[in-house]
mmCIF file of C-alpha atoms in Angstrom:
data_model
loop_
_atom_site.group_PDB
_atom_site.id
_atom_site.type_symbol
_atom_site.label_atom_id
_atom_site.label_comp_id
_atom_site.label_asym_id
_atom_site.label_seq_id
_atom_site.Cartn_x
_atom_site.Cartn_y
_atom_site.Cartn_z
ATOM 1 C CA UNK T 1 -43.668 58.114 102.482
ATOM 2 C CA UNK T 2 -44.080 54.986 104.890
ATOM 3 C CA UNK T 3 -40.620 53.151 106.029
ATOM 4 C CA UNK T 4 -41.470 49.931 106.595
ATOM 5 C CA UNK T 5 -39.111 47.378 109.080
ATOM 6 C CA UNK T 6 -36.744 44.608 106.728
ATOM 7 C CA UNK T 7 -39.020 42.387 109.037
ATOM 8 C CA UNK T 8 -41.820 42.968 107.448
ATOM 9 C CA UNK T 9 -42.536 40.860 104.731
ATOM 10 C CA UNK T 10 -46.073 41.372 102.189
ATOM 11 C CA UNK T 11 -48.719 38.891 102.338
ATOM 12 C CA UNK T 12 -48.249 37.623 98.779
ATOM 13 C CA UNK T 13 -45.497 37.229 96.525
ATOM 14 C CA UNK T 14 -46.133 39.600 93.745
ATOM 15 C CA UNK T 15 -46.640 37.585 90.387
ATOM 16 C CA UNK T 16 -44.455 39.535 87.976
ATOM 17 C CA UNK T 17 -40.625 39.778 89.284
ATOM 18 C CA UNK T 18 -37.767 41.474 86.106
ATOM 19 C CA UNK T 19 -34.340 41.861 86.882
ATOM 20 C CA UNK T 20 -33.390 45.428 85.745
ATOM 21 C CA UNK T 21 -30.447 44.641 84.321
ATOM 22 C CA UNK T 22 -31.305 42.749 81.537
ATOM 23 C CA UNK T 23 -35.234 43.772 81.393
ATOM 24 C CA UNK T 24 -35.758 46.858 78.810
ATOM 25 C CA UNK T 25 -38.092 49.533 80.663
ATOM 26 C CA UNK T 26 -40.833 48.869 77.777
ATOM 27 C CA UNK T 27 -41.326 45.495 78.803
ATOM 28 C CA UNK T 28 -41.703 46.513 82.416
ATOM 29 C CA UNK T 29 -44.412 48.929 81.303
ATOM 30 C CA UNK T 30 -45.619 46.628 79.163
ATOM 31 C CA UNK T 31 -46.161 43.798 81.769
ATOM 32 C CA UNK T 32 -48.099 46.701 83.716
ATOM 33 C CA UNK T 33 -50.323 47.577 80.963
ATOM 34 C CA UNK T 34 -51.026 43.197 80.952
ATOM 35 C CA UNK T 35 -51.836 43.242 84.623
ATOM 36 C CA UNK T 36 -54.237 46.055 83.695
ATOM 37 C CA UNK T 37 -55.786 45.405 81.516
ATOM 38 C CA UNK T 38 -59.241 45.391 82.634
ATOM 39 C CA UNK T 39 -58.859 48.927 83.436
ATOM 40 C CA UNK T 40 -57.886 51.429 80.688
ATOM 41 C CA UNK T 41 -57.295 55.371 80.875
ATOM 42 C CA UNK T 42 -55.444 57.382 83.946
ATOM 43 C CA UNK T 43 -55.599 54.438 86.119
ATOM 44 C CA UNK T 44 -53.258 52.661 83.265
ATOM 45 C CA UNK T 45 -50.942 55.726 82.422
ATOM 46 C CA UNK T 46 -50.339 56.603 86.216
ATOM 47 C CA UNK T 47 -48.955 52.760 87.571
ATOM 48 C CA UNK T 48 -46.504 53.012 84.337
ATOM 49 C CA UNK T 49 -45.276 56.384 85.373
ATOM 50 C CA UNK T 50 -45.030 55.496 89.084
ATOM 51 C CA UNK T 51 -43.296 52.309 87.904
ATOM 52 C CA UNK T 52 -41.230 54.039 85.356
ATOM 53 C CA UNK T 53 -40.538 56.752 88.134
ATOM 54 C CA UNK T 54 -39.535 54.226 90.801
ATOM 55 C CA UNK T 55 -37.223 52.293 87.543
ATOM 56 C CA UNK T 56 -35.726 55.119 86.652
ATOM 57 C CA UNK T 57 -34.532 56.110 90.339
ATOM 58 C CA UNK T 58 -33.406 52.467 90.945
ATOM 59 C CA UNK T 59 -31.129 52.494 87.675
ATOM 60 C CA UNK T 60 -29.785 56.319 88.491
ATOM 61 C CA UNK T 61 -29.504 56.747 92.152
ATOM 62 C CA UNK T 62 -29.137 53.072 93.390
ATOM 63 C CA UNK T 63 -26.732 50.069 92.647
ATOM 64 C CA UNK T 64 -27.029 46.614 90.835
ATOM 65 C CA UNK T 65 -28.347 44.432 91.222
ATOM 66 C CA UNK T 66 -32.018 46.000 90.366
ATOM 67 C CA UNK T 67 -34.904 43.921 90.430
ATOM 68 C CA UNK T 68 -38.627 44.858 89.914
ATOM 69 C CA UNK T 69 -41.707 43.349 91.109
ATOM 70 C CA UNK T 70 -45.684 43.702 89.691
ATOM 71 C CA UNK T 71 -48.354 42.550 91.025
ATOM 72 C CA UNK T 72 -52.154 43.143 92.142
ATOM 73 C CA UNK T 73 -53.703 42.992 95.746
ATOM 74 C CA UNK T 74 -56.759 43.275 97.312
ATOM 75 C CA UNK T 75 -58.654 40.538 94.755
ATOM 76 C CA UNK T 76 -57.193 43.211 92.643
ATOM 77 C CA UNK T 77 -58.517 45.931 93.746
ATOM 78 C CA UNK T 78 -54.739 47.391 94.102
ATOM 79 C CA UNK T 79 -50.992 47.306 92.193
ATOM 80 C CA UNK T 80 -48.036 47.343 94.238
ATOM 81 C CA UNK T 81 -44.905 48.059 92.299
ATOM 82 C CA UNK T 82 -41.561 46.909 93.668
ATOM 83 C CA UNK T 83 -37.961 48.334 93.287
ATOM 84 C CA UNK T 84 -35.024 46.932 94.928
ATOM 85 C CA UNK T 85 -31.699 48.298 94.798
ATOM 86 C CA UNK T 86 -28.215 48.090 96.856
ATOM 87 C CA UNK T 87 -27.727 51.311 97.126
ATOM 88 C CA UNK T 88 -27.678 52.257 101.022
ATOM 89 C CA UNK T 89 -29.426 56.067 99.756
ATOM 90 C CA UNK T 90 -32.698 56.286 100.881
ATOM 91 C CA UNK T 91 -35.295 58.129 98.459
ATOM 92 C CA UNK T 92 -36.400 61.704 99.317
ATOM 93 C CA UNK T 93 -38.466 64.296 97.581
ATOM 94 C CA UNK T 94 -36.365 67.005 96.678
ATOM 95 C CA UNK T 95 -37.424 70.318 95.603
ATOM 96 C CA UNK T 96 -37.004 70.204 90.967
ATOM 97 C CA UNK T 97 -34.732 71.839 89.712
ATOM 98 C CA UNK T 98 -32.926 71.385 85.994
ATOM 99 C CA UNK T 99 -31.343 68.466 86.892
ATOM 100 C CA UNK T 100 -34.477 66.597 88.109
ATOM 101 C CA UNK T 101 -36.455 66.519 91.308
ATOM 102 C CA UNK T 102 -39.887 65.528 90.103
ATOM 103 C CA UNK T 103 -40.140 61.887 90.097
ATOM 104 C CA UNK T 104 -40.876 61.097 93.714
ATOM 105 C CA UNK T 105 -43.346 64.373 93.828
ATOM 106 C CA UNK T 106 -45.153 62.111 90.501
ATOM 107 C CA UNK T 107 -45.176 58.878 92.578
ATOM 108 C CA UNK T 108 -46.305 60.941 95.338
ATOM 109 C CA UNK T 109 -49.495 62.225 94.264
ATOM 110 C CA UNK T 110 -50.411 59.314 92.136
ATOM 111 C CA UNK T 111 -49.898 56.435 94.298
ATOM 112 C CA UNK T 112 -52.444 55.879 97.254
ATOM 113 C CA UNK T 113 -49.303 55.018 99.357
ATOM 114 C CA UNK T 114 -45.552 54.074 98.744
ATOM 115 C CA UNK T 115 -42.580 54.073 100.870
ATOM 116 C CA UNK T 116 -39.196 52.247 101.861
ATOM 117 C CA UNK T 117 -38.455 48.776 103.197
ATOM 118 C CA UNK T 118 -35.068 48.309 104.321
ATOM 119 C CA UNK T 119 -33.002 45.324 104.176
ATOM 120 C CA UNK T 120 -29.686 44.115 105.439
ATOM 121 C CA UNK T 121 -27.899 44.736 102.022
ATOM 122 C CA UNK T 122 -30.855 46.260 99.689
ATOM 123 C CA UNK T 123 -33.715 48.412 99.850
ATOM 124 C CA UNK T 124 -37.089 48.369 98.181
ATOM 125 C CA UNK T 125 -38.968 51.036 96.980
ATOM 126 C CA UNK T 126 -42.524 50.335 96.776
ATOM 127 C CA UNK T 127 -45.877 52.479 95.783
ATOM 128 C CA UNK T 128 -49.417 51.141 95.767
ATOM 129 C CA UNK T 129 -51.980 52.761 93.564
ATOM 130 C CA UNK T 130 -55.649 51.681 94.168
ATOM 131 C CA UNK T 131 -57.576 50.406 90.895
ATOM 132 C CA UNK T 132 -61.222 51.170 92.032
ATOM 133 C CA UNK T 133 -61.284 54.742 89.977
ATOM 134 C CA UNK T 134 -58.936 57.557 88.414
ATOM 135 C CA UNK T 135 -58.081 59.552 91.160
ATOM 136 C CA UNK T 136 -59.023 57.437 94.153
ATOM 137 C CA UNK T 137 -55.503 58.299 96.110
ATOM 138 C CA UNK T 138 -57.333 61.464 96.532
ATOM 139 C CA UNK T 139 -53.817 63.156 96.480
ATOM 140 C CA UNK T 140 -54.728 64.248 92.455
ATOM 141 C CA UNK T 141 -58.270 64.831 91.934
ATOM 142 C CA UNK T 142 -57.854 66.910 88.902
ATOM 143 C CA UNK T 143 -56.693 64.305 87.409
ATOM 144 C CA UNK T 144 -59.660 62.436 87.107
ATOM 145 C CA UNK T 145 -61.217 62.364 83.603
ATOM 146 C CA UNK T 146 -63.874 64.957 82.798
ATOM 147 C CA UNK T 147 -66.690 62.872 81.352
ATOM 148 C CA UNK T 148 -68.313 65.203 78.893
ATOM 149 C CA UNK T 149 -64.714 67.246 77.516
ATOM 150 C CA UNK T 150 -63.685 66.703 73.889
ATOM 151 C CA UNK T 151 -61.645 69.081 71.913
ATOM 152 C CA UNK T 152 -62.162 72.310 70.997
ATOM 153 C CA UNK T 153 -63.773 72.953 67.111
ATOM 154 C CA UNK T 154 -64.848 69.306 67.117
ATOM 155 C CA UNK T 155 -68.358 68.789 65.930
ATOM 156 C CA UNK T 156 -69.360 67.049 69.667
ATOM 157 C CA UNK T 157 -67.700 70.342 71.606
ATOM 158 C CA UNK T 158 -69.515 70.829 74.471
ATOM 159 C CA UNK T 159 -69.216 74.794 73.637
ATOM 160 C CA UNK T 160 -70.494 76.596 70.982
ATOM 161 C CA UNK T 161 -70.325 79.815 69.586
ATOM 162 C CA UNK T 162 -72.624 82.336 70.614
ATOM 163 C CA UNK T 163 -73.752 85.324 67.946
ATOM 164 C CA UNK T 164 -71.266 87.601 69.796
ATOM 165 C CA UNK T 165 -68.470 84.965 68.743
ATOM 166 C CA UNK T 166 -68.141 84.167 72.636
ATOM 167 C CA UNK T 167 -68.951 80.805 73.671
ATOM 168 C CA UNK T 168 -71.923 79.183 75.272
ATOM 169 C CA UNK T 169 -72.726 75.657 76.822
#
């Protein structure tokens, strides 16, 4: 996690701005899926979870108001999510447990980067996931799709069964 000085201020105003208290959580999402949607798969799934993830912190650790911001970077090579909140709390990755504990651990090894700004009466939560490929934060390569995997018994399974009933490739 990076803290960044209130000072600092990003380059761009990012396009997409909801307030969270009257903006459903599918909308959000679905404005994400509309900013992406030149890209489909894991790269789509993972920036609504991290934005869902950051959302879902913002409505139940942090204070109204709760506004969220969208947007892509980098001739859009990049989406940086936004979460404000007035909640004076600052995120932290907890070990889970059954109460919770695994959202920031999510938005940690899906986003390339994300972090804290700090403000004089708010705080924004913020996570950058880079669009060039599934998996290019490098923090969860096993996530990247396996090119040539389809399900088990279908007639284009990589495996088949050998005379022995084992399998072969």
């Amino acid at each position: 996690m990076v803290t960044e000085p209130s000072s600092e201020e990003h380059a761009a105003p990012l396009e997409n701005v909801c307030d969270l208290e009257v903006t459903a959580n599918w909308e959000v999402r679905q404005q994400v899926r509309e900013l992406l949607s030149h890209t489909a798969g894991l790269l789509e799934d993972d920036a609504v979870l991290v934005t869902e993830e950051l959302i879902s912190n913002a409505h139940c650790h942090g204070t109204a108001p709760r506004r969220c911001r969208l947007g892509l970077l980098d001739n859009g090579r990049c989406l940086r999510i936004e979460v404000e909140d007035t909640a004076p709390e600052q995120p932290k990755i907890r070990t889970p447990d059954r109460t919770g504990g695994r959202g920031l651990i999510l938005v940690d090894r899906l986003a390339s980067s994300w972090g804290v700004r700090n403000h004089p009466h708010h705080k924004t939560v913020w996570a950058e996931l880079t669009l060039d490929q599934p998996g290019s934060s490098g923090h969860a390569p096993h996530l990247t799709p396996a090119s040539n995997w389809s399900r088990p018994g279908s007639q284009h399974s990589s495996q088949e069964k050998g005379e022995d009933g084992g399998t072969t490739s």
